[in-house]
Amino acid sequence: MNQKVLDGKVIILVGASGGLGKSFATEFAKEGATVVMTGRNSAKLKAAADEIASATGGKTFPVQADYKSKEDADRLFKTVLDEFGKFDGLVTNASSTGNCLSLEATDEAYVDEIIDTDVKGLMRYNRYALEHFLKRNEGCILNIGSNNLQHPICDSVYCSAKFAMYGLSMQLAMRCVGTGVRVNVLNPGSFPSGSGANVSAKGNTGHMYDAEEKVQASGIIPVVDGSMVDVMKARTNRAVPVDTDQVAYAAVFLLSDMAKEITGQMLTVDRGGYL
Amino acid sequence: MKWKHELDENYINIGRQPGSDEYAAVAADEDIKLNYSRLLDGRVCIVTGSSYGMGFSMAKLYAQHGARLIMTARNEEKLNKAADDIRKEIPDADILTMAFDMCDRDKCDDMMAKVKEKYGRLDVLLNNAGMGDQWRIEEMPDEIMDYIFELNLKGPMRLCRAALKIMLPQEYGRIVNVASVNGIRPMCGAAYTASKGALNMLTKNIAIRCVGTGVNCNSLCPGFTVTPLALEQEKGGESSRLAPAGKDMIPILHERTVRNAPTFPIDQANLALFLGSDMSRGVNGQLIVCDNGQFL
């Protein structure tokens, strides 16, 4: 009963230097996991890894890697296997943030950028983990989505990429039934410190007052300058922000043996804000 | 800070501007320290249908994590034996047993009144009591339809209604509705699957109503779990209300789901523990399936 719930597990946490990433790493380390932390910026990543190791007394292992880069992914997985011989979990927390754009305000470059990281990068990391896990008949993939998977209302390309993540995760889960490999999706809610850039390309932060007259007339929130921010704020409950810790607890649960029979599931941690 | 249903000035200011001080204050209102060994320390928890099978396993795990338990079931003798079995392992377990039928509306209200009187609060309502059926829709008798809906849907609805009268004023609560994976991918009997689907919608409706109140409501959806009830249903028996061969969904169920990967009561109990404790503080309105991928 006193044993730590992630004792002895090596978990690769992709995108570990931001607010949510650090919360994940902290909770995983507290519960006995060795946390392989990745991020683009070496210095920021190492600082986070050191801070968490000393705060929790747990084990962190930073490896610089850009989520977009195949070479970095190859190096990351080789480094982990050379160092530890195995890994037990993959948490794909890295993601582009999108800009709350409706589709008509996007262009080819914007679409390419988001799809490259959030779909192709995601598939690459999932593929490498899957290969390793299937050899061992053991492993847990946790893809970090968005509350927009429950209620797709922000950026058009970002939402599409997240649904691609959901489709991939479900297909993998079905493929892996009976193999000992589990795949689930965890959706964070909205954070007060705003890890997402809730700003349109033209700098519209979406104050309700801009659209107030039109709202009073028709009750319909208009899309201003291609920005979905006003609509998003009107149609979801953003008065219940979530602490990153609360998302981290759910991740600990899904990665642990408490959840060893849970696969193919999508769990949203948003206190009901996007219901 | 409560969810305000009317559009007023405060709501627009606080709810709509991330980065403001009020927004940050709302987020940081509680600092939870999780003790993974005692996740329900001191919490007052009702577990219905807990004399055997899944419910018993849930009650036992709750007791191991320090819960103050109220266990319910129809049969008083079996219920008291179950409580004694838990006390053998956890001698200082705090357990109140109440034997009654969930379809008896007066008894449901009596139970809540007793809980309020004895403990002064209610932290977790785990609506586990329920029954399956395997009847195909074109063969289903009225009495199956009536009973299944009374027990599986209206019983939990009444208990949720009464529990919320205690939980909302105390600004804390966890309602865990044990539905079924059949409430999402409906393979078993028509009444059973429809009742579980309805229970899942009730879960989400309660969750939507409770946003910002400190009360979370989620569905726990078991797949095929090795319990006495499930085994009895497979073999056929009076309490299973099994449909006769040719009038049942079992061939379809066996064909369309993975049969050699069952879950066990402890797996469902672990999920019930997650949903009943502060580990799931941010989780509201979710339908979580624990079925080892059988129904994917």
Short mmCIF file of N, CA, C and O in Angstrom, two decimals, chain A residues 146-217:
data_model
loop_
_atom_site.label_atom_id
_atom_site.label_comp_id
_atom_site.label_asym_id
_atom_site.label_seq_id
_atom_site.Cartn_x
_atom_site.Cartn_y
_atom_site.Cartn_z
N SER A 146 -6.77 17.61 -26.07
CA SER A 146 -7.27 18.94 -25.73
C SER A 146 -8.73 18.82 -25.38
O SER A 146 -9.42 17.92 -25.88
N ASN A 147 -9.23 19.73 -24.56
CA ASN A 147 -10.66 19.73 -24.28
C ASN A 147 -11.46 19.96 -25.56
O ASN A 147 -12.65 19.66 -25.63
N ASN A 148 -10.79 20.43 -26.62
CA ASN A 148 -11.47 20.59 -27.90
C ASN A 148 -11.85 19.25 -28.53
O ASN A 148 -12.59 19.22 -29.50
N LEU A 149 -11.32 18.15 -27.98
CA LEU A 149 -11.76 16.84 -28.46
C LEU A 149 -13.16 16.52 -27.95
O LEU A 149 -13.83 15.63 -28.45
N GLN A 150 -13.59 17.26 -26.93
CA GLN A 150 -14.93 17.07 -26.40
C GLN A 150 -15.89 18.04 -27.10
O GLN A 150 -17.06 17.75 -27.26
N HIS A 151 -15.35 19.20 -27.47
CA HIS A 151 -16.20 20.28 -27.99
C HIS A 151 -15.32 21.10 -28.92
O HIS A 151 -14.69 22.07 -28.50
N PRO A 152 -15.22 20.75 -30.20
CA PRO A 152 -14.20 21.36 -31.06
C PRO A 152 -14.57 22.77 -31.49
O PRO A 152 -15.41 22.97 -32.37
N ILE A 153 -13.95 23.76 -30.84
CA ILE A 153 -14.43 25.11 -31.03
C ILE A 153 -13.33 26.14 -31.24
O ILE A 153 -13.62 27.28 -31.60
N CYS A 154 -12.05 25.75 -31.06
CA CYS A 154 -11.03 26.78 -31.22
C CYS A 154 -10.47 26.75 -32.64
O CYS A 154 -11.21 26.92 -33.60
N ASP A 155 -9.19 26.53 -32.80
CA ASP A 155 -8.57 26.64 -34.10
C ASP A 155 -8.96 25.46 -35.01
O ASP A 155 -8.94 24.31 -34.58
N SER A 156 -9.30 25.77 -36.27
CA SER A 156 -9.79 24.73 -37.19
C SER A 156 -8.75 23.66 -37.46
O SER A 156 -9.06 22.46 -37.47
N VAL A 157 -7.50 24.06 -37.70
CA VAL A 157 -6.46 23.08 -38.03
C VAL A 157 -6.04 22.30 -36.78
O VAL A 157 -5.84 21.10 -36.81
N TYR A 158 -5.93 23.02 -35.66
CA TYR A 158 -5.58 22.39 -34.38
C TYR A 158 -6.62 21.32 -34.01
O TYR A 158 -6.26 20.20 -33.65
N CYS A 159 -7.92 21.66 -34.12
CA CYS A 159 -8.97 20.68 -33.80
C CYS A 159 -8.86 19.47 -34.71
O CYS A 159 -9.00 18.34 -34.26
N SER A 160 -8.60 19.69 -35.99
CA SER A 160 -8.47 18.57 -36.93
C SER A 160 -7.31 17.68 -36.51
O SER A 160 -7.41 16.46 -36.53
N ALA A 161 -6.20 18.30 -36.13
CA ALA A 161 -5.02 17.53 -35.73
C ALA A 161 -5.32 16.73 -34.46
O ALA A 161 -4.88 15.59 -34.32
N LYS A 162 -6.06 17.31 -33.54
CA LYS A 162 -6.39 16.59 -32.31
C LYS A 162 -7.32 15.42 -32.60
O LYS A 162 -7.21 14.36 -31.99
N PHE A 163 -8.25 15.60 -33.52
CA PHE A 163 -9.10 14.47 -33.88
C PHE A 163 -8.30 13.38 -34.60
O PHE A 163 -8.61 12.20 -34.47
N ALA A 164 -7.26 13.79 -35.33
CA ALA A 164 -6.37 12.79 -35.92
C ALA A 164 -5.68 12.01 -34.80
O ALA A 164 -5.53 10.79 -34.87
N MET A 165 -5.27 12.71 -33.74
CA MET A 165 -4.66 12.05 -32.58
C MET A 165 -5.64 11.04 -31.99
O MET A 165 -5.28 9.92 -31.64
N TYR A 166 -6.91 11.44 -31.85
CA TYR A 166 -7.93 10.56 -31.28
C TYR A 166 -8.10 9.32 -32.16
O TYR A 166 -8.12 8.19 -31.67
N GLY A 167 -8.20 9.55 -33.49
CA GLY A 167 -8.37 8.42 -34.41
C GLY A 167 -7.21 7.46 -34.32
O GLY A 167 -7.39 6.24 -34.26
N LEU A 168 -5.98 8.01 -34.31
CA LEU A 168 -4.79 7.17 -34.21
C LEU A 168 -4.82 6.37 -32.91
O LEU A 168 -4.59 5.16 -32.90
N SER A 169 -5.12 7.04 -31.81
CA SER A 169 -5.10 6.39 -30.50
C SER A 169 -6.12 5.26 -30.43
O SER A 169 -5.83 4.19 -29.90
N MET A 170 -7.31 5.50 -30.97
CA MET A 170 -8.35 4.47 -30.94
C MET A 170 -7.94 3.28 -31.81
O MET A 170 -8.13 2.13 -31.43
N GLN A 171 -7.39 3.57 -32.98
CA GLN A 171 -6.98 2.48 -33.87
C GLN A 171 -5.88 1.66 -33.21
O GLN A 171 -5.90 0.43 -33.25
N LEU A 172 -4.91 2.37 -32.58
CA LEU A 172 -3.83 1.66 -31.90
C LEU A 172 -4.39 0.80 -30.76
O LEU A 172 -3.96 -0.34 -30.56
N ALA A 173 -5.33 1.36 -30.02
CA ALA A 173 -5.91 0.61 -28.90
C ALA A 173 -6.57 -0.67 -29.40
O ALA A 173 -6.39 -1.74 -28.81
N MET A 174 -7.32 -0.55 -30.50
CA MET A 174 -7.97 -1.74 -31.06
C MET A 174 -6.93 -2.74 -31.54
O MET A 174 -7.07 -3.95 -31.33
N ARG A 175 -5.88 -2.24 -32.17
CA ARG A 175 -4.83 -3.12 -32.67
C ARG A 175 -4.16 -3.85 -31.53
O ARG A 175 -3.72 -4.98 -31.66
N CYS A 176 -4.07 -3.18 -30.37
CA CYS A 176 -3.28 -3.71 -29.26
C CYS A 176 -4.07 -4.54 -28.25
O CYS A 176 -3.49 -4.98 -27.26
N VAL A 177 -5.37 -4.76 -28.49
CA VAL A 177 -6.14 -5.55 -27.52
C VAL A 177 -5.49 -6.93 -27.38
O VAL A 177 -5.18 -7.58 -28.37
N GLY A 178 -5.28 -7.34 -26.15
CA GLY A 178 -4.71 -8.65 -25.89
C GLY A 178 -3.19 -8.70 -25.96
O GLY A 178 -2.59 -9.76 -25.75
N THR A 179 -2.51 -7.56 -26.23
CA THR A 179 -1.05 -7.58 -26.33
C THR A 179 -0.38 -7.09 -25.07
O THR A 179 0.85 -7.14 -24.95
N GLY A 180 -1.15 -6.53 -24.12
CA GLY A 180 -0.53 -5.94 -22.94
C GLY A 180 -0.14 -4.49 -23.14
O GLY A 180 0.40 -3.85 -22.24
N VAL A 181 -0.42 -3.95 -24.33
CA VAL A 181 -0.11 -2.55 -24.61
C VAL A 181 -1.41 -1.75 -24.57
O VAL A 181 -2.41 -2.15 -25.15
N ARG A 182 -1.38 -0.62 -23.84
CA ARG A 182 -2.59 0.20 -23.69
C ARG A 182 -2.35 1.56 -24.33
O ARG A 182 -1.25 2.10 -24.25
N VAL A 183 -3.41 2.11 -24.94
CA VAL A 183 -3.30 3.45 -25.53
C VAL A 183 -4.52 4.25 -25.12
O VAL A 183 -5.66 3.80 -25.32
N ASN A 184 -4.32 5.43 -24.55
CA ASN A 184 -5.42 6.29 -24.14
C ASN A 184 -5.11 7.74 -24.48
O ASN A 184 -3.97 8.10 -24.78
N VAL A 185 -6.15 8.58 -24.44
CA VAL A 185 -6.00 10.02 -24.69
C VAL A 185 -6.41 10.76 -23.43
O VAL A 185 -7.44 10.45 -22.81
N LEU A 186 -5.61 11.75 -23.05
CA LEU A 186 -5.92 12.58 -21.89
C LEU A 186 -6.03 14.03 -22.35
O LEU A 186 -5.13 14.56 -22.99
N ASN A 187 -7.17 14.64 -22.08
CA ASN A 187 -7.40 16.01 -22.52
C ASN A 187 -7.35 16.99 -21.36
O ASN A 187 -8.17 16.90 -20.45
N PRO A 188 -6.40 17.93 -21.38
CA PRO A 188 -6.40 18.95 -20.34
C PRO A 188 -7.48 19.99 -20.60
O PRO A 188 -7.90 20.20 -21.74
N GLY A 189 -7.93 20.64 -19.55
CA GLY A 189 -8.86 21.76 -19.66
C GLY A 189 -8.11 23.05 -19.86
O GLY A 189 -6.96 23.06 -20.29
N SER A 190 -8.74 24.16 -19.54
CA SER A 190 -8.13 25.47 -19.74
C SER A 190 -7.39 25.90 -18.49
O SER A 190 -7.90 25.75 -17.39
N PHE A 191 -6.18 26.40 -18.69
CA PHE A 191 -5.36 26.81 -17.55
C PHE A 191 -5.37 28.33 -17.40
O PHE A 191 -5.42 29.04 -18.38
N PRO A 192 -5.25 28.80 -16.19
CA PRO A 192 -5.22 30.26 -15.99
C PRO A 192 -4.01 30.92 -16.63
O PRO A 192 -4.11 32.02 -17.13
N SER A 193 -2.87 30.21 -16.66
CA SER A 193 -1.69 30.87 -17.20
C SER A 193 -1.65 30.78 -18.71
O SER A 193 -0.73 31.24 -19.34
N GLY A 194 -2.68 30.14 -19.31
CA GLY A 194 -2.81 30.17 -20.76
C GLY A 194 -1.63 29.62 -21.51
O GLY A 194 -0.89 30.34 -22.16
N SER A 195 -1.46 28.28 -21.48
CA SER A 195 -0.39 27.69 -22.27
C SER A 195 -0.73 27.76 -23.75
O SER A 195 0.11 27.65 -24.60
N GLY A 196 -2.02 27.91 -24.04
CA GLY A 196 -2.41 28.08 -25.43
C GLY A 196 -2.43 29.55 -25.78
O GLY A 196 -2.71 30.38 -24.93
N ALA A 197 -2.14 29.88 -27.03
CA ALA A 197 -2.17 31.29 -27.43
C ALA A 197 -3.58 31.62 -27.87
O ALA A 197 -3.96 31.38 -28.99
N ASN A 198 -4.37 32.12 -26.92
CA ASN A 198 -5.77 32.40 -27.26
C ASN A 198 -5.89 33.76 -27.92
O ASN A 198 -6.63 34.63 -27.50
N VAL A 199 -5.07 33.92 -28.94
CA VAL A 199 -5.03 35.22 -29.61
C VAL A 199 -5.11 34.94 -31.10
O VAL A 199 -4.44 34.05 -31.60
N SER A 200 -5.89 35.65 -31.82
CA SER A 200 -5.96 35.43 -33.26
C SER A 200 -4.72 36.01 -33.93
O SER A 200 -3.98 36.77 -33.35
N ALA A 201 -4.51 35.64 -35.17
CA ALA A 201 -3.34 36.10 -35.91
C ALA A 201 -3.26 37.62 -35.94
O ALA A 201 -2.20 38.20 -36.03
N LYS A 202 -4.42 38.28 -35.87
CA LYS A 202 -4.39 39.74 -35.94
C LYS A 202 -4.42 40.39 -34.57
O LYS A 202 -4.72 41.56 -34.44
N GLY A 203 -4.14 39.61 -33.53
CA GLY A 203 -4.00 40.21 -32.21
C GLY A 203 -5.31 40.44 -31.48
O GLY A 203 -5.35 41.11 -30.47
N ASN A 204 -6.39 39.83 -31.94
CA ASN A 204 -7.68 40.03 -31.28
C ASN A 204 -7.79 39.11 -30.07
O ASN A 204 -7.81 37.91 -30.21
N THR A 205 -7.78 39.66 -28.88
CA THR A 205 -7.88 38.81 -27.69
C THR A 205 -9.33 38.48 -27.36
O THR A 205 -9.61 37.84 -26.37
N GLY A 206 -10.24 38.93 -28.16
CA GLY A 206 -11.61 38.44 -28.06
C GLY A 206 -12.39 38.96 -26.88
O GLY A 206 -13.09 38.22 -26.21
N HIS A 207 -12.28 40.23 -26.57
CA HIS A 207 -13.16 40.74 -25.52
C HIS A 207 -14.60 40.71 -26.00
O HIS A 207 -14.89 41.03 -27.13
N MET A 208 -15.48 40.29 -25.10
CA MET A 208 -16.89 40.19 -25.43
C MET A 208 -17.44 41.52 -25.92
O MET A 208 -18.32 41.59 -26.73
N TYR A 209 -16.90 42.60 -25.41
CA TYR A 209 -17.48 43.92 -25.69
C TYR A 209 -17.45 44.25 -27.17
O TYR A 209 -18.31 44.94 -27.68
N ASP A 210 -16.45 43.70 -27.89
CA ASP A 210 -16.37 44.01 -29.32
C ASP A 210 -17.64 43.57 -30.04
O ASP A 210 -18.08 44.20 -30.97
N ALA A 211 -18.15 42.42 -29.61
CA ALA A 211 -19.26 41.85 -30.37
C ALA A 211 -20.60 42.08 -29.71
O ALA A 211 -21.62 41.57 -30.14
N GLU A 212 -20.58 42.87 -28.62
CA GLU A 212 -21.77 42.94 -27.76
C GLU A 212 -23.03 43.36 -28.50
O GLU A 212 -24.08 42.77 -28.33
N GLU A 213 -22.91 44.38 -29.34
CA GLU A 213 -24.13 44.86 -30.01
C GLU A 213 -24.72 43.79 -30.90
O GLU A 213 -25.92 43.59 -30.91
N LYS A 214 -23.84 43.09 -31.61
CA LYS A 214 -24.36 42.07 -32.53
C LYS A 214 -24.99 40.93 -31.74
O LYS A 214 -25.99 40.35 -32.14
N VAL A 215 -24.39 40.62 -30.56
CA VAL A 215 -24.94 39.56 -29.73
C VAL A 215 -26.34 39.91 -29.29
O VAL A 215 -27.27 39.13 -29.38
N GLN A 216 -26.52 41.15 -28.84
CA GLN A 216 -27.82 41.54 -28.33
C GLN A 216 -28.86 41.46 -29.42
O GLN A 216 -30.01 41.15 -29.19
N ALA A 217 -28.46 41.74 -30.64
CA ALA A 217 -29.44 41.73 -31.72
C ALA A 217 -29.86 40.30 -32.06
O ALA A 217 -31.04 40.02 -32.20
#
